[in-house]
Amino acid sequence: MNRSFVDALGGIYPGNRLLTRDVELLPYESDALTAFQTKPGAVVLPENDAEIIATVRLCHEHSVPFVARGSGTSLSGGSLPIADGLTIALNRLNRIKVIDPQQRIAIVEPGVVNLHISQAAQPYGLYYAPDPSSQSICTIGGNIAFNSGGAHCLKYGMTSNHVLGMKVVLADGSLTEFGSESLDGCGIGPDLIGLFVGSEGLFGIALELTLRLLPLPELYRTVLAAFDDLGQAGDAVSQVVASGLLPGAIEIMDRLAIRAAETVGANYPDAEALLIVELEGEAPQVEAEFAQLRELIERSGAFEIRSAQSEDERARIWKGRKSAFSAVGRLSPDYIVQDGVVPRSRLGEALQQIDAMKRRYGLEVANVFHAGDGNLHPLILFDGREDGALHKAEALAGEILAMCVKLGGSITGEHGVGVEKRDYMPAMFSEAELDVMLALRKAIDPREIANRGKMFPGGEAPALTMQGMHPLERQGVISRE
Amino acid sequence: MITSDEQVRAFVGAHDRLHVRGMGSKPALHQVDAPILDMSALRGIVEYQPQEFTLTVRAGTPLREVVAALAEQGQYLPFDPLLPESASIGGTVASNLSGSRRHRFGGVRDFVLGAAIVDGTAQGYTVGGKVVKNAAGFDLTKFLVGSLGNYAILTELTFKVFPDVPRFRSLRFTYATLAEALEASYDINRSRFELDALDILPGADGAVLQARLGGFSETLPARVQRFSDFVTTTTAPQHVEVIKDELSIWDCVGDLDGACLAKVTLAPRQLLALDAAIDGAKRRYTLAGNIGFVACEDASWLGDVLARLGLRGLLLRGQARSPLLGAPLENVLAARVKATLDPLGKLV
Ligand SMILES: Cc1cc2nc3c(=O)[nH]c(=O)nc-3n(C[C@H](O)[C@H](O)[C@H](O)COP(=O)(O)OP(=O)(O)OC[C@H]3O[C@@H](n4cnc5c(N)ncnc54)[C@H](O)[C@@H]3O)c2cc1C
């Protein structure tokens, strides 16, 4: 890394917040897509806006690429460092500045952990709705960058739907604010929040977010249904949707995912497929909906139905689902998670095709998905110590994505494109559309320094290595449950 | 008559400046001296899949048609488009206008999934997707919500739609002062009651909170009672009334006659200051005091008031140099998008 640049960084950061030694850089070499590892030139640990702004301006001046990093839980290589670039780690900007129960908003710094917002809002009977499974570690800045979702976004939307205002520093160092404290967000004029959220760190760094909080639902009613056949579970979803009910969450797990969940003590029925449906809202309405839902599910061919009668039982139903990813990690040394979307009515078809593909590849695939919105999460199991295994798994993952696009869906529902899926962008977008996105990126970041090499196809390829645990997990800094 | 995307592209190609208009239901948006690109003939439902909760329509389609097609399947646009009798769907998205039912699930931005557009360089392409969830690429579709046709022309739109509920009940709570009504709205808005709408109506003496509950017929009466009890005990209104003919009270701009009509985006905390400053104008606040609709005789007066309070408004009806009222909207990020999508500044 350029000496004068590092010296200039030394003018912003004390030595203990400017990391340049190999051993210090190690934990930042990858995100949760551990197949990709790159050593950054340096890592800085800002503690306030002013430091971030000064850093971005310095990067712009020196044309040094930078990556903003929250907790590094990206599953698409979004926070993978750039070789010889700067990683700006935002975890220390973790202040919740305002919880305003009257206006139902929170104002937070980007390094705040998702779950901490709900915890802070809880005494007021409020919560922050988007709930990625990684919510106990991932940051709101990372959520913003990927427009992260969770099991409950069918009804209340993804991250973007919950952001009302933001303050950002663009990649060329310009500062801007948009949106407001109104629940109407941008309200008048173009929706800049909508544009920034999901831009995967390619426009700049979010410094402050104004978020919408929701009242905690009065009542949850959660049903777990076990089926002998994955197709039947899919049909049950169609029936639920056709009935006019609007559940907060509809999730399906297949046999292998169920087996994985057993390793964390989920205690699920022994089944080919499990369906979880959750209703939430005002108690009398939910009870009435629940009666309708039970009836529907009883007629759907499920051989066992469990309903949670208490918060405890509800937590038990969700435990296996929420820790499915890490549980799969116990079944197999390595795995890749995919995140494609298909129209809901084509879920059955998609699953059949995945089944055929995995046989052809001779690989195991566990399926966990947000069935309500057609968002698949196939987990492709492999052993990175075997020659060529990773490449084979990646090839299968690629076929799955191509299938999703062909069925009219998307290559990513919530994990983002990052490094991993950038080569699939042309499958999903026309040349004209990609050109416009690229032009937009260049208009906002003329030197293309913000998260260079992500999202757009054809960037320099980082080294592919063996999988394994996330470096921070290996060090015991983070865990997934 | 424009009936295809190709014709839109040709129109853009043939003009140095142009202004997009849907059905013209918000005349204040169209006081521009430029050739008009009339979108009202580019209409029709392209694809509607009730099972997928998705709907794709051409931008010039009258809301009336869209709303009717959805109602036939028991579904609706949860952002509750404003002016459903006279506006087009494209104009509604471009001006980001919602009615009172926006309260329950969100605004226009929360329900647009994708679009076909023509930009200022006469290029046509699609943005976003057609599935209810998609995180690939930059979300230009959302950006175009509220963009007033100044960045690109929407020719087709895909929405996420929801099942509607079969029954509604509405209640009115009267308070001695607007401040009391606002306090009460805070309590209600963070309560566990899931309201379809919550409007604040300032009156000559006091103010009214108007709430709507929707759901199954069997449970609605009990829910209404429970809600009413909650409001009565926590906020002590002077008067509570259950409205019989409830549909008619939810046209949130219907009674706001006057030469000018504007939407104002505000935080509830700013409501009392705004209301004091526009005392005398007809007005109503939707979304628990987060959006205001104001009718008055003079748009420049309203613009000055808003600017003084640091608020923004959008003029829908009435004379003004620009429909954008109040605090300036200039933004460096928006300017860069403009330079990308419409480098020659054709779209005015
Ligand atoms: C076990 C597990 C389960 C998961 N479950 C889900 C799930 O259910 N749903 C889901 O959507 N995702 C899920 N994820 C993926 C991941 O947690 C999310 O993408 C999350 O939003 C990343 O947050 P982070 O703080 O770790 O961000 P990082 O990985 O550090 O960064 C992600 C991206 O955000 C950018 N970024 C970070 N901060 C900022 C900022 N302030 N301004 C601009 N850009 C910024 C980075 O440059 C990078 O591109 C899961 C991951 C794991 C490991």
Short mmCIF file of C-alpha atoms and ligand atoms in Angstrom, two decimals, chain A residues 31-32 67-75 78-79 90 110 132-134 138-139 141-143 145-146 148-150 196 200-201 204-206 325 370 414-415 451 480, ligand 1:
data_model
loop_
_atom_site.label_atom_id
_atom_site.label_comp_id
_atom_site.label_asym_id
_atom_site.label_seq_id
_atom_site.Cartn_x
_atom_site.Cartn_y
_atom_site.Cartn_z
CA ASP A 31 -16.73 -12.32 4.98
CA ALA A 32 -19.12 -15.23 5.50
CA VAL A 67 -14.71 -1.44 1.37
CA ALA A 68 -17.07 -0.51 4.15
CA ARG A 69 -17.44 -3.39 6.55
CA GLY A 70 -20.03 -4.08 9.17
CA SER A 71 -19.81 -7.48 10.81
CA GLY A 72 -18.59 -9.26 7.70
CA THR A 73 -21.51 -11.68 7.56
CA SER A 74 -22.19 -11.10 3.87
CA LEU A 75 -22.84 -14.38 2.11
CA GLY A 78 -19.89 -8.12 -0.41
CA SER A 79 -17.45 -7.12 2.29
CA LEU A 90 -17.71 0.38 11.14
CA PRO A 110 -24.36 2.24 10.74
CA PRO A 132 -32.23 -11.65 8.93
CA SER A 133 -31.20 -14.90 10.59
CA SER A 134 -27.89 -13.19 11.29
CA CYS A 138 -25.04 -8.22 11.37
CA THR A 139 -25.08 -4.44 11.30
CA GLY A 141 -25.10 -0.67 7.55
CA GLY A 142 -24.68 -4.11 6.01
CA ASN A 143 -28.47 -4.53 5.94
CA ALA A 145 -26.17 -2.20 1.57
CA PHE A 146 -27.91 -5.46 0.72
CA SER A 148 -31.49 -7.57 3.71
CA GLY A 149 -34.61 -9.47 4.47
CA GLY A 150 -35.65 -12.17 6.84
CA PHE A 196 -29.16 3.86 -1.95
CA GLU A 200 -24.01 -2.86 -2.03
CA GLY A 201 -21.60 -0.22 -0.83
CA GLY A 204 -20.54 5.39 -0.57
CA ILE A 205 -20.98 4.89 3.15
CA ALA A 206 -24.15 5.36 5.16
CA PHE A 325 -27.38 -22.52 8.01
CA HIS A 370 -38.90 -18.27 2.41
CA GLU A 414 -31.60 -10.77 -0.05
CA HIS A 415 -27.92 -11.71 0.03
CA ASN A 451 -16.37 -1.56 -3.13
CA ARG A 480 -24.25 -17.72 14.61
C1 LIG C 1 -25.64 -17.38 9.38
C2 LIG C 1 -26.06 -16.29 8.47
C3 LIG C 1 -27.42 -16.09 8.24
C4 LIG C 1 -27.84 -15.07 7.39
N1 LIG C 1 -29.18 -14.87 7.20
C5 LIG C 1 -29.60 -13.87 6.40
C6 LIG C 1 -30.99 -13.65 6.20
O1 LIG C 1 -31.85 -14.33 6.76
N2 LIG C 1 -31.37 -12.64 5.38
C7 LIG C 1 -30.45 -11.84 4.77
O2 LIG C 1 -30.85 -10.94 4.05
N3 LIG C 1 -29.13 -12.04 4.94
C8 LIG C 1 -28.68 -13.02 5.73
N4 LIG C 1 -27.33 -13.21 5.91
C9 LIG C 1 -26.38 -12.36 5.19
C10 LIG C 1 -25.83 -11.16 5.97
O3 LIG C 1 -25.96 -11.34 7.35
C11 LIG C 1 -26.51 -9.87 5.56
O4 LIG C 1 -26.19 -9.60 4.22
C12 LIG C 1 -26.13 -8.66 6.43
O5 LIG C 1 -26.88 -7.54 6.03
C13 LIG C 1 -24.68 -8.28 6.37
O6 LIG C 1 -24.40 -7.40 7.44
P1 LIG C 1 -22.89 -7.15 7.94
O7 LIG C 1 -22.93 -6.12 8.98
O8 LIG C 1 -22.27 -8.40 8.29
O9 LIG C 1 -22.29 -6.54 6.62
P2 LIG C 1 -20.92 -6.87 5.92
O10 LIG C 1 -20.86 -8.28 5.50
O11 LIG C 1 -19.82 -6.36 6.74
O12 LIG C 1 -21.07 -5.97 4.65
C14 LIG C 1 -22.05 -6.25 3.70
C15 LIG C 1 -22.03 -5.18 2.63
O13 LIG C 1 -22.44 -3.96 3.20
C16 LIG C 1 -21.55 -2.93 2.89
N5 LIG C 1 -21.63 -1.99 4.01
C17 LIG C 1 -21.46 -2.25 5.32
N6 LIG C 1 -21.69 -1.15 6.05
C18 LIG C 1 -22.02 -0.16 5.19
C19 LIG C 1 -22.37 1.20 5.33
N7 LIG C 1 -22.42 1.80 6.51
N8 LIG C 1 -22.64 1.91 4.20
C20 LIG C 1 -22.60 1.33 2.99
N9 LIG C 1 -22.26 0.06 2.81
C21 LIG C 1 -21.99 -0.70 3.88
C22 LIG C 1 -20.24 -3.64 2.70
O14 LIG C 1 -19.35 -2.90 1.92
C23 LIG C 1 -20.68 -4.91 2.03
O15 LIG C 1 -20.83 -4.70 0.66
C24 LIG C 1 -26.87 -14.25 6.76
C25 LIG C 1 -25.52 -14.45 6.99
C26 LIG C 1 -25.10 -15.46 7.84
C27 LIG C 1 -23.64 -15.63 8.06
#
